Coordinates of C-alpha atoms in Angstrom, one line a residue:
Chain V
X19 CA 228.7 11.5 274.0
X20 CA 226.0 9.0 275.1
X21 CA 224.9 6.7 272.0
X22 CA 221.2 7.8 272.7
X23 CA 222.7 12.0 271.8
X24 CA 224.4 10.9 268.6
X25 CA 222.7 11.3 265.1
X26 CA 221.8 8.7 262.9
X27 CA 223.8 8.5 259.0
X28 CA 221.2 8.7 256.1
X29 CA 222.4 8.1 252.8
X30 CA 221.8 8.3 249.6
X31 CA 222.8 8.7 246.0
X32 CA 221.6 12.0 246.0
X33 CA 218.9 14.4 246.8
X34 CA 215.9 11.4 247.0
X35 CA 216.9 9.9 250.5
X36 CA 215.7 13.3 252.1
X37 CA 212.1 12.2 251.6
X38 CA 213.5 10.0 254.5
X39 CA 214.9 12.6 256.3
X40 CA 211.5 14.5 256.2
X41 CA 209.8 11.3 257.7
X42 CA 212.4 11.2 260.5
X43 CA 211.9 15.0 261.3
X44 CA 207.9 14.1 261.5
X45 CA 208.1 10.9 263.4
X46 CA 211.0 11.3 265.2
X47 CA 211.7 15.2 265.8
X48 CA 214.2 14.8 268.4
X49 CA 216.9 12.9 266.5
X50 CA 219.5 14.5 264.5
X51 CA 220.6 13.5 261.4
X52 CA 223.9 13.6 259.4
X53 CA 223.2 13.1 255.4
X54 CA 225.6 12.1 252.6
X55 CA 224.3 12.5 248.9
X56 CA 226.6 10.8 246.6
X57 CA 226.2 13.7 244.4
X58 CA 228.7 13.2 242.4
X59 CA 228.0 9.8 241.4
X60 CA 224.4 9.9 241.4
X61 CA 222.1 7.9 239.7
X62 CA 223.1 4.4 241.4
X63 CA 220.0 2.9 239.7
X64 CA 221.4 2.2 236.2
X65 CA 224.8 1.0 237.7
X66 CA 226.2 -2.5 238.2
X67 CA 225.7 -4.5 242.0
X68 CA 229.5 -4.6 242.6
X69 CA 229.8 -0.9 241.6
X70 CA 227.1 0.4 243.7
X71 CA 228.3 -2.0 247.1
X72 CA 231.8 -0.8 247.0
X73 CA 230.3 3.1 246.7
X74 CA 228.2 2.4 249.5
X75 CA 230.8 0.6 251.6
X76 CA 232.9 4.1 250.9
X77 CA 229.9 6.4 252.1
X78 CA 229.6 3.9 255.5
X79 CA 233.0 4.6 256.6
X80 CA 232.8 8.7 255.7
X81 CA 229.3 7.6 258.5
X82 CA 231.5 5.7 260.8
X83 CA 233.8 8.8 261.0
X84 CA 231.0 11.4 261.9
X85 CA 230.3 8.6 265.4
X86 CA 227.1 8.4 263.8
X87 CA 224.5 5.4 266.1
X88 CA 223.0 3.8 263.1
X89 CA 223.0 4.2 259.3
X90 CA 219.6 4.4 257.1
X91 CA 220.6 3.4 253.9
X92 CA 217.9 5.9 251.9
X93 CA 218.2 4.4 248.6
X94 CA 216.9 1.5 247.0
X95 CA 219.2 0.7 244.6
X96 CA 222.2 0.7 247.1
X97 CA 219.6 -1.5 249.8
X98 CA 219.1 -3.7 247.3
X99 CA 222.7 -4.4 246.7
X100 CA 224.5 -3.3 249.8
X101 CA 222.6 -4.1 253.0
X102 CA 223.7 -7.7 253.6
X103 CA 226.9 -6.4 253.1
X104 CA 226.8 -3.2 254.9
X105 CA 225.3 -5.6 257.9
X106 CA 228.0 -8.0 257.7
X107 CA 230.8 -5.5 257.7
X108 CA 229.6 -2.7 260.6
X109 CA 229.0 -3.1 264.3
X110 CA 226.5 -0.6 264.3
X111 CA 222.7 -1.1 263.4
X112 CA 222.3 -0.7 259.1
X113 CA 218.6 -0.4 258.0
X114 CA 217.8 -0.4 254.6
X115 CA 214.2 1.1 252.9
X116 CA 213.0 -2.4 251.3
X117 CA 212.1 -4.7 254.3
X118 CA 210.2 -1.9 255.8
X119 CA 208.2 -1.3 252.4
X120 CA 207.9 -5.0 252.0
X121 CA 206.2 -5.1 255.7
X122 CA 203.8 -2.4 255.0
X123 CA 203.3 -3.8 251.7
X124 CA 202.3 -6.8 253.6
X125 CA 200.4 -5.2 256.1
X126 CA 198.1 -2.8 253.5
X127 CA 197.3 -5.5 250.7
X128 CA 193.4 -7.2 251.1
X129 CA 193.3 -9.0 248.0
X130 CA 196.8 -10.1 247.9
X131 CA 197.9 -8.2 244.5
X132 CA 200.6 -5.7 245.2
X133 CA 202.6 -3.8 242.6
X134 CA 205.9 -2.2 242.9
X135 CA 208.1 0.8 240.7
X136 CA 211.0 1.9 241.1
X137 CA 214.2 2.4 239.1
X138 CA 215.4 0.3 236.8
X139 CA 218.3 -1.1 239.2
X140 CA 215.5 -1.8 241.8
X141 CA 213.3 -3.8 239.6
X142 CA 215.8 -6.1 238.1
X143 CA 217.1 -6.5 241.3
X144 CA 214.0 -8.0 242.4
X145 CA 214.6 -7.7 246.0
X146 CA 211.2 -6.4 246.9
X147 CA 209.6 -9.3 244.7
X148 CA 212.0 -12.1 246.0
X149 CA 211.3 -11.0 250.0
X150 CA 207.7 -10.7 249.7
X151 CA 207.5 -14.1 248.0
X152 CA 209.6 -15.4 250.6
X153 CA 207.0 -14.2 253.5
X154 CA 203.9 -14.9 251.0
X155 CA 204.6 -17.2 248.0
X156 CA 200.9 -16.8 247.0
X157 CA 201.2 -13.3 246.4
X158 CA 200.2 -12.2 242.9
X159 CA 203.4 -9.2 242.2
X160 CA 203.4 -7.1 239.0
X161 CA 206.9 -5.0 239.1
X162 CA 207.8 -2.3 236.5
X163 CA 210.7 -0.3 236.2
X164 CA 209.5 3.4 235.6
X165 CA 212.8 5.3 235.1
X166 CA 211.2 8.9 233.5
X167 CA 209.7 9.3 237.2
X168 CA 213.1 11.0 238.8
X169 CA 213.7 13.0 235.9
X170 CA 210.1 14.8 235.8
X171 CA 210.2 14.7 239.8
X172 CA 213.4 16.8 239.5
X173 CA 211.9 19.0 236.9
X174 CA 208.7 19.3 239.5
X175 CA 206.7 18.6 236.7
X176 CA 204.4 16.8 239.4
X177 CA 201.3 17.8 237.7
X178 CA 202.2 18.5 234.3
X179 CA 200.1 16.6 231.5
X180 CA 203.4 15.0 230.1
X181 CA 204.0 13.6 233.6
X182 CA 200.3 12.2 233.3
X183 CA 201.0 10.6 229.9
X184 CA 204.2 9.0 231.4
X185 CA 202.2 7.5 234.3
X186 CA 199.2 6.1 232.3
X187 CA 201.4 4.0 230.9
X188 CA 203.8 3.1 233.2
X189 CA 200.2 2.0 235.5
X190 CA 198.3 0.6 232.9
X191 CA 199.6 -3.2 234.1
X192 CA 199.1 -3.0 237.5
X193 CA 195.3 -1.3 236.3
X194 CA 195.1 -4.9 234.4
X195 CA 196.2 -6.5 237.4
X196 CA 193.7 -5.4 240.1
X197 CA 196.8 -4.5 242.3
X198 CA 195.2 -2.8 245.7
X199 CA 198.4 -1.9 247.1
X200 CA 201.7 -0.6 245.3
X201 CA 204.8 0.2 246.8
X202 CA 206.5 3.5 245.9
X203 CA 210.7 1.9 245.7
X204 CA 212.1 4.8 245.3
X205 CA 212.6 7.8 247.4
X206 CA 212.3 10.1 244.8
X207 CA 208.7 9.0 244.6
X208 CA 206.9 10.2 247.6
X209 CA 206.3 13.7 245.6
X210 CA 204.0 12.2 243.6
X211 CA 201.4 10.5 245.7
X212 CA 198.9 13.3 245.3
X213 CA 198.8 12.6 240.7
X214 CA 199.1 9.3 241.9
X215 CA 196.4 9.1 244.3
X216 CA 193.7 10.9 241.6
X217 CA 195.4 8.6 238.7
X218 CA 194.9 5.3 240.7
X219 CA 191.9 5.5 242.9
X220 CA 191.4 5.8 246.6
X221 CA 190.9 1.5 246.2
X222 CA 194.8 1.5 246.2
X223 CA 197.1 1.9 248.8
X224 CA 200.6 3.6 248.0
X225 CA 203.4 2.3 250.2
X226 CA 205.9 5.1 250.8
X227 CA 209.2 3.5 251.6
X228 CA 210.4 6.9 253.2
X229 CA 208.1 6.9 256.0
X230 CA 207.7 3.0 256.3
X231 CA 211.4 3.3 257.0
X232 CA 211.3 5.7 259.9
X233 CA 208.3 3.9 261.1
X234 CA 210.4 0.3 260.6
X235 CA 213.2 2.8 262.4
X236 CA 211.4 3.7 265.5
X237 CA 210.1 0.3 265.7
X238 CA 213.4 -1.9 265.6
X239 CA 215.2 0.4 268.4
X240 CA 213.8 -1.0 271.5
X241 CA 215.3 0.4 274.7
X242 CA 216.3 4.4 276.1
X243 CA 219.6 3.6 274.8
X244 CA 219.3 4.4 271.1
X245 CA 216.5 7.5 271.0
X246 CA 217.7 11.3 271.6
X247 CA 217.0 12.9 275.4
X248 CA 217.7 16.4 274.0
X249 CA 214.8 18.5 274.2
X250 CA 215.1 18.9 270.6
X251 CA 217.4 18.2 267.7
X252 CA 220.4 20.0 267.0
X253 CA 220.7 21.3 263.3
X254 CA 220.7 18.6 260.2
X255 CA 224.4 17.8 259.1
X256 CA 223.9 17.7 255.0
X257 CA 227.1 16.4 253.3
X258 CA 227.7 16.0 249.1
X259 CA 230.2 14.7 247.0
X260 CA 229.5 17.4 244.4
X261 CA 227.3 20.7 244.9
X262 CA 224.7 20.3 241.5
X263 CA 223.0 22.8 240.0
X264 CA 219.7 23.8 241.7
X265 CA 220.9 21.1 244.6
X266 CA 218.9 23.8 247.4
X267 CA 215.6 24.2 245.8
X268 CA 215.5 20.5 244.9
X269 CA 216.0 19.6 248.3
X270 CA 213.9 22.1 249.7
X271 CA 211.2 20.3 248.0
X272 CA 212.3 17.3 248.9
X273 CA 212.4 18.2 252.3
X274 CA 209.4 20.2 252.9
X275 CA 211.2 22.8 254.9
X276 CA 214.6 25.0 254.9
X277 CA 217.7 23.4 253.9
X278 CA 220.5 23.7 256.7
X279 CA 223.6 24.6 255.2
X280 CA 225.6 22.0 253.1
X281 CA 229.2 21.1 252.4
X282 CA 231.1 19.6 249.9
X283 CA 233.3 16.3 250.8
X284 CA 235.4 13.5 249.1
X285 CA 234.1 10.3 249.0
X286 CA 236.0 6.9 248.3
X287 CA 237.2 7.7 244.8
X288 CA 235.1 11.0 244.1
Chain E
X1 CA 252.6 2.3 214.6
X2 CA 252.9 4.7 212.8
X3 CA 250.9 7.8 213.8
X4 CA 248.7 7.8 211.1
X5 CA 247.3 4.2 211.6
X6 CA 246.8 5.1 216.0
X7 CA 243.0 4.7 216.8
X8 CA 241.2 8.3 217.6
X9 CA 240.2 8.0 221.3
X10 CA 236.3 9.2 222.0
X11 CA 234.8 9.5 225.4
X12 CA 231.7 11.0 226.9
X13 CA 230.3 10.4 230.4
X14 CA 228.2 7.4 228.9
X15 CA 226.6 6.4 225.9
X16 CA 225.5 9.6 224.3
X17 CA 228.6 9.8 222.6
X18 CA 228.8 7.0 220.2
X19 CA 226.8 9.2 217.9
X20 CA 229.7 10.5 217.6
X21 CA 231.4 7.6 216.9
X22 CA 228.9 7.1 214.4
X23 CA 229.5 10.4 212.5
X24 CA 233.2 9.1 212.3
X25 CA 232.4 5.8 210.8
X26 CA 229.9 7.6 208.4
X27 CA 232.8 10.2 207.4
X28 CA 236.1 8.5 207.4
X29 CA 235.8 4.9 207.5
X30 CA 238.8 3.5 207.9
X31 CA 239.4 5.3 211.3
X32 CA 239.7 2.9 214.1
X33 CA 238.3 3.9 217.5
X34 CA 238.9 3.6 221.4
X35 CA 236.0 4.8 223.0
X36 CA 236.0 5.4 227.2
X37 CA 232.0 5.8 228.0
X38 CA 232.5 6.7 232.2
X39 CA 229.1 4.8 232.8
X40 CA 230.1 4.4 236.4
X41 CA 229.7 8.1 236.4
X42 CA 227.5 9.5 234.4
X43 CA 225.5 11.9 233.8
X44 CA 228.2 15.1 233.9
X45 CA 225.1 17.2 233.1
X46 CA 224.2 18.0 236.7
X47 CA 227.5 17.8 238.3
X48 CA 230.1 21.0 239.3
X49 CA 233.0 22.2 236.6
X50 CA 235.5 21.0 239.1
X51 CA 234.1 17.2 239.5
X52 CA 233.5 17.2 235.2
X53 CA 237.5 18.5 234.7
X54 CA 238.6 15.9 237.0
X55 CA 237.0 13.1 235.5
X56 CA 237.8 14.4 231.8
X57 CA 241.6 14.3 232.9
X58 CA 241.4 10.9 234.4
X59 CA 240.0 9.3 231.0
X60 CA 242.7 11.1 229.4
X61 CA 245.2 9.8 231.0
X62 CA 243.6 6.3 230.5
X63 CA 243.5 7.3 226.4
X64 CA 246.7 8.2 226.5
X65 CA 247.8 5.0 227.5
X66 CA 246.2 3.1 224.6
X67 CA 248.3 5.2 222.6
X68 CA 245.8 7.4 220.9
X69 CA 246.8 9.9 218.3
X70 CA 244.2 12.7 219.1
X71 CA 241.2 12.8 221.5
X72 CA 237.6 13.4 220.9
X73 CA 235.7 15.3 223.8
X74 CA 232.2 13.8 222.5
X75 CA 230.6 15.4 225.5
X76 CA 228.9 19.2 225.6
X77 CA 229.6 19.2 229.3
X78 CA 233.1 18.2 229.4
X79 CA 233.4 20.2 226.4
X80 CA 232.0 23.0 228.3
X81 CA 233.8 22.5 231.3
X82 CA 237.6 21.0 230.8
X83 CA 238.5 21.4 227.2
X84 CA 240.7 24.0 227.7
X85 CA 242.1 22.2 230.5
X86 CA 243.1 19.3 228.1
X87 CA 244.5 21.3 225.5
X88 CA 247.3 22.5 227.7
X89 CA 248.3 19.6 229.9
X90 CA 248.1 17.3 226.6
X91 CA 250.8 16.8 224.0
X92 CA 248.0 15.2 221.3
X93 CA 245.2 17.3 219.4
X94 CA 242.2 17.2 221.3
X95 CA 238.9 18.2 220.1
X96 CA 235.3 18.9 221.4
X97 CA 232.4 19.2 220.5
X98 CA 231.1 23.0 221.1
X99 CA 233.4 24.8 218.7
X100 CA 232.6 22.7 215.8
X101 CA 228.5 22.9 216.3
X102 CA 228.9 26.8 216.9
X103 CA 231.1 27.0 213.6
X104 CA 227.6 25.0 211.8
X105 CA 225.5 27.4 213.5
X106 CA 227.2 29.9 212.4
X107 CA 226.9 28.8 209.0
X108 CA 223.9 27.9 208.8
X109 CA 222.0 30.5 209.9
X110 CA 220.4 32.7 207.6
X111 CA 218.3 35.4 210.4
X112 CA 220.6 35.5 213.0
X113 CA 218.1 33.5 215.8
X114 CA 219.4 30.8 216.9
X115 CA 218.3 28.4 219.5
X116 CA 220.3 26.1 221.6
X117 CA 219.3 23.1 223.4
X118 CA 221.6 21.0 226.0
X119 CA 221.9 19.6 229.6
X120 CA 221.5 22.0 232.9
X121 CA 225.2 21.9 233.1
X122 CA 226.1 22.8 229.1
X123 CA 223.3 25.4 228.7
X124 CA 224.4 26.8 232.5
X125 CA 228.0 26.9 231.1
X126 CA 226.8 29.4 228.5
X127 CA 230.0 27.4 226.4
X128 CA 227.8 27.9 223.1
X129 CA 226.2 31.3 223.6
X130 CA 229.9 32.9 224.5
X131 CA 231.3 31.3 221.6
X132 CA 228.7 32.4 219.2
X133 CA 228.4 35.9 220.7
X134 CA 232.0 36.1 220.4
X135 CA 232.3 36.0 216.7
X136 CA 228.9 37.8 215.9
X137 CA 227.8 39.7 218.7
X138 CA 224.5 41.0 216.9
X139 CA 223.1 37.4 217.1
X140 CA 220.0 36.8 218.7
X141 CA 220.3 33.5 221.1
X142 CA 217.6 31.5 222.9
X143 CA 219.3 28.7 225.2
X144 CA 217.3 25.9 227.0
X145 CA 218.2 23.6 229.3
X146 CA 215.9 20.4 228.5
X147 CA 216.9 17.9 230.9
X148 CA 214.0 14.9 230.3
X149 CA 215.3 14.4 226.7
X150 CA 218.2 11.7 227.7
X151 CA 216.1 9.8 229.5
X152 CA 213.3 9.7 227.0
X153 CA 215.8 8.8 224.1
X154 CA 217.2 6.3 226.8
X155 CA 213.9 4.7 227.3
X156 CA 213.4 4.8 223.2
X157 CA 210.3 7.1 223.3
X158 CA 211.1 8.6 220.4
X159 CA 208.0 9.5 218.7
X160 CA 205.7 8.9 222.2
X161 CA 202.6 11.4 223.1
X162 CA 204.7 11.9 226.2
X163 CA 208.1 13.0 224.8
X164 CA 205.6 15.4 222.2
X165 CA 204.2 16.9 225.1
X166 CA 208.0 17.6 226.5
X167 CA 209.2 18.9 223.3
X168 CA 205.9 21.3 222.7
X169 CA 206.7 22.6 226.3
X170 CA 210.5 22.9 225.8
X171 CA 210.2 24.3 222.3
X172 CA 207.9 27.0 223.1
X173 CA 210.6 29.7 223.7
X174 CA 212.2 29.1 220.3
X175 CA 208.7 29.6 218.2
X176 CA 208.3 33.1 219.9
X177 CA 212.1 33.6 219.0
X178 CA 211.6 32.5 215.5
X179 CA 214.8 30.8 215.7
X180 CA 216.2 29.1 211.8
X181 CA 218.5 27.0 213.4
X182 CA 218.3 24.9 216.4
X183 CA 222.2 23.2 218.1
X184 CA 221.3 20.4 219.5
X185 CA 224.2 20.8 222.2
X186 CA 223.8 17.2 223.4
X187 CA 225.5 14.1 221.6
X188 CA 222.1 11.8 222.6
X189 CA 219.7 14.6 221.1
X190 CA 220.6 13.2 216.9
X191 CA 218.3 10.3 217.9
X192 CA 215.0 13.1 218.4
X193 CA 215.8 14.4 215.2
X194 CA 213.0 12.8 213.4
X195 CA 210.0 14.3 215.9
X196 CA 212.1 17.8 216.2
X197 CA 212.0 18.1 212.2
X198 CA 208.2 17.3 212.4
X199 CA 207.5 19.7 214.9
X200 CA 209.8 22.4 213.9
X201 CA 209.1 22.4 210.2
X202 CA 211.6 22.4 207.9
X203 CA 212.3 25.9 208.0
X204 CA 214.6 25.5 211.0
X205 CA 217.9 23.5 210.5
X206 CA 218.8 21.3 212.7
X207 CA 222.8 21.4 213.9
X208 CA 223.7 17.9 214.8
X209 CA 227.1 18.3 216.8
X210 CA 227.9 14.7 216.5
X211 CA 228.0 14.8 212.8
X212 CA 229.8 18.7 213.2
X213 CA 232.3 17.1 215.2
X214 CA 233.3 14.6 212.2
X215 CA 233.6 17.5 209.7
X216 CA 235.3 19.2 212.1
X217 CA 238.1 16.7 212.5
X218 CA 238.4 16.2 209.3
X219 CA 239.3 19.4 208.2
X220 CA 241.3 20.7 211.4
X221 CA 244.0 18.1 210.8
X222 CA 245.6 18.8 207.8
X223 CA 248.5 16.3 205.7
X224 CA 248.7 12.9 205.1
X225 CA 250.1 11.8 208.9
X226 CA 246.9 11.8 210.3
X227 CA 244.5 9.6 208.8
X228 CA 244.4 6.0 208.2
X229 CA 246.3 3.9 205.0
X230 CA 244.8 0.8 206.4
X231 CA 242.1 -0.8 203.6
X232 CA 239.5 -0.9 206.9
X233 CA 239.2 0.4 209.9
X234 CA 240.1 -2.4 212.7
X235 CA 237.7 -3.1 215.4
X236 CA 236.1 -0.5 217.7
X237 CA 237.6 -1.1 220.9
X238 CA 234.7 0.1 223.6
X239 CA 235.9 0.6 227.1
X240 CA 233.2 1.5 229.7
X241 CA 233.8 2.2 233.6
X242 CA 230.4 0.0 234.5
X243 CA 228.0 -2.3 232.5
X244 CA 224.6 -0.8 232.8
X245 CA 221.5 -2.5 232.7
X246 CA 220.0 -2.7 228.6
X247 CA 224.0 -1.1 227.5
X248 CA 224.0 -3.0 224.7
X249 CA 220.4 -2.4 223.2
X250 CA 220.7 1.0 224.0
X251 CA 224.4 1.4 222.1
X252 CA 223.0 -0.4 219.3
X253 CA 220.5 2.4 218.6
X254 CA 223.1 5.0 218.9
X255 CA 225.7 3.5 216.5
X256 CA 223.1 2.2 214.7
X257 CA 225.1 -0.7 213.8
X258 CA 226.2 -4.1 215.7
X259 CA 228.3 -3.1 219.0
X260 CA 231.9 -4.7 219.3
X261 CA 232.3 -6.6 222.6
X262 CA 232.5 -4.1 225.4
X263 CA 235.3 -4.2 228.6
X264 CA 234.6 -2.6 231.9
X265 CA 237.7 -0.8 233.1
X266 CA 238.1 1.0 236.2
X267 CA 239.6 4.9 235.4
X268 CA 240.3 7.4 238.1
X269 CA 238.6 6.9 241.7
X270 CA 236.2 5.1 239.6

């Protein structure tokens, strides 16, 4: 098969990284895609660095094995961890979700205040905060660690008034801080932009790392080589460790669209 | 070592189960304990019966080799899903924690309603409403799955607006039922206890299967070659498969006591 006909890896730790899916299907509709949720693991965002590198490392060669072009690494706990890793190790392209949230992060801010969330594992990671320092050291960043968000998103609660109570105060210091931009650093997150949008104001810019990655995606590929010439993509490939309870409406959600069907695979150790 | 002065091994997929730990240094003192949280795992609450068995047997086998004398299931989901499992391929007592809540239940209710609350995957397993039903079939039963409790009591919003407005939401079912007695089929729900007793009244008693659990091992193994003759218990020994972020803060609530140093051990794939 030509490199430009084989489908890129997206992975995750579970159903979130299909927010990034969806933004490949709208931005690139051509390309096909074959999707591991670690399932069976899943969250990565209250485990250890050296934990969540050697599940992703695992994951990357299940990728490798599928002939996959490139791998998307859809989850921000295992980018912040993994990536220089991942890069080190493969000899095909590895993108991760922060450096393109960090360059439209960059690229949206006017008055140079930005706030991020994301899961606990993200924040104290501080890999959004320590790149966009590195680019901008005058930057003034306010980070928080918001861990109820996945939970309520996965009830779909994405209106309900506890989710509102929740968000007032997990917003109230980047309210204090006159943030004009914040960056959504999780993939679970991009379902609640619209309580988001009416809870912050139409002065603040959300960030969504899902489509800033296929954007970042698109834009790092240069050349015929690497994009699809099929007149359209062939069906998703959507691949678990473990089949969860209400895993197809989830995703459906998630996805915005039908789920193809999914199977069941071990992983590393799982 | 003689059998009676062997440490009782405890596990659970993280740290929802030292409340049960807790119940065994409130009720028999001098009992020393190994306890296996699989933090690199958790939570089982969403995962498949297969995946939950699997792990269960792996941290057995890793009890086991620490030389247990009997093994505490201080999980509803592994309960649920692989304590039968255990009990056959295991030459030690093993205990969990459904059969000794439904056996409270059971006794403490006084109109036959009863409500159940617990994980997706315990309340999906129906492990507490087939047990009940089984020994009074004329029961009335209300089961809930109420998924955002663990990571409210993990974030210590114990008394916040937020987790109210869960609990009004999630408790709704049981005022129509005019339950009396409301299992709390989840060892990290005894830390709500407080705000469910104010907003239940205290006409409904709560089942705590932590505390149950105690009892029940107290009074299922019978003679004097079971329990301790040491003056004192000797040190917890706390094994965990990965050191979360804030594990220690958050342990401390649960065992509401100073934590004993914790080791990170690898079990199973893990």
């Amino acid at each position: 098969m030509n490199q430009c006909d084989k489908s890129f890896g997206i992975f995750d730790s579970g159903v979130g990284g299909l927010t990034v899916v969806r933004a490949f299907h709208d931005l690139l509709p051509k390309e096909s895609i074959i999707y591991l949720g670690d399932t069976a693991r899943v969250p990565y965002g209250n485990k250890s660095s050296e934990t969540v590198r050697r599940f992703s490392k695992e994951i990357c060669q299940f990728l490798l094995s599928k002939n996959v072009k490139a791998i998307v690494v859809a989850c921000n706990t295992a980018s912040a961890y993994a990536l220089t890793a991942l890069k080190q190790e493969l000899s095909i392209p590895v993108f991760g979700v922060i450096e393109p949230g960090v360059q439209s992060a960059l690229a949206a801010t006017r008055n140079g205040r930005i706030g991020i969330i994301g899961t606990t594992g993200t924040i104290k990671s501080a890999a959004y905060q320590n790149a966009l320092k590195t680019i901008r050291p005058e930057l003034y960043l306010v980070a928080e660690a918001t861990p109820l968000l996945v939970p309520l998103i996965e009830e779909d609660w994405l209106e309900h008034d506890a989710t509102r109570l929740v968000l007032e105060q997990y917003l109230e210091p980047f309210h204090q801080a006159k943030i004009d931009t914040l960056v959504l650093a999780c993939t679970h997150y991009p379902l609640l932009k619209p309580l988001l949008k009416k809870m912050l104001g139409s002065e603040v810019v959300l960030v969504d790392s899902a489509e800033a990655c296929a954007r970042y995606v698109q834009n790092s590929l240069q050349g015929d080589d690497w994009f699809s010439r099929r007149e359209a993509a062939i069906s998703d490939q959507i691949y678990l460790t473990d089949l969860p309870t209400h895993f197809t409406s989830m995703a459906t959600r998630f996805l915005d669209r039908k789920l193809d069907p999914v199977q069941v695979v071990q992983v590393g150790g799982v």
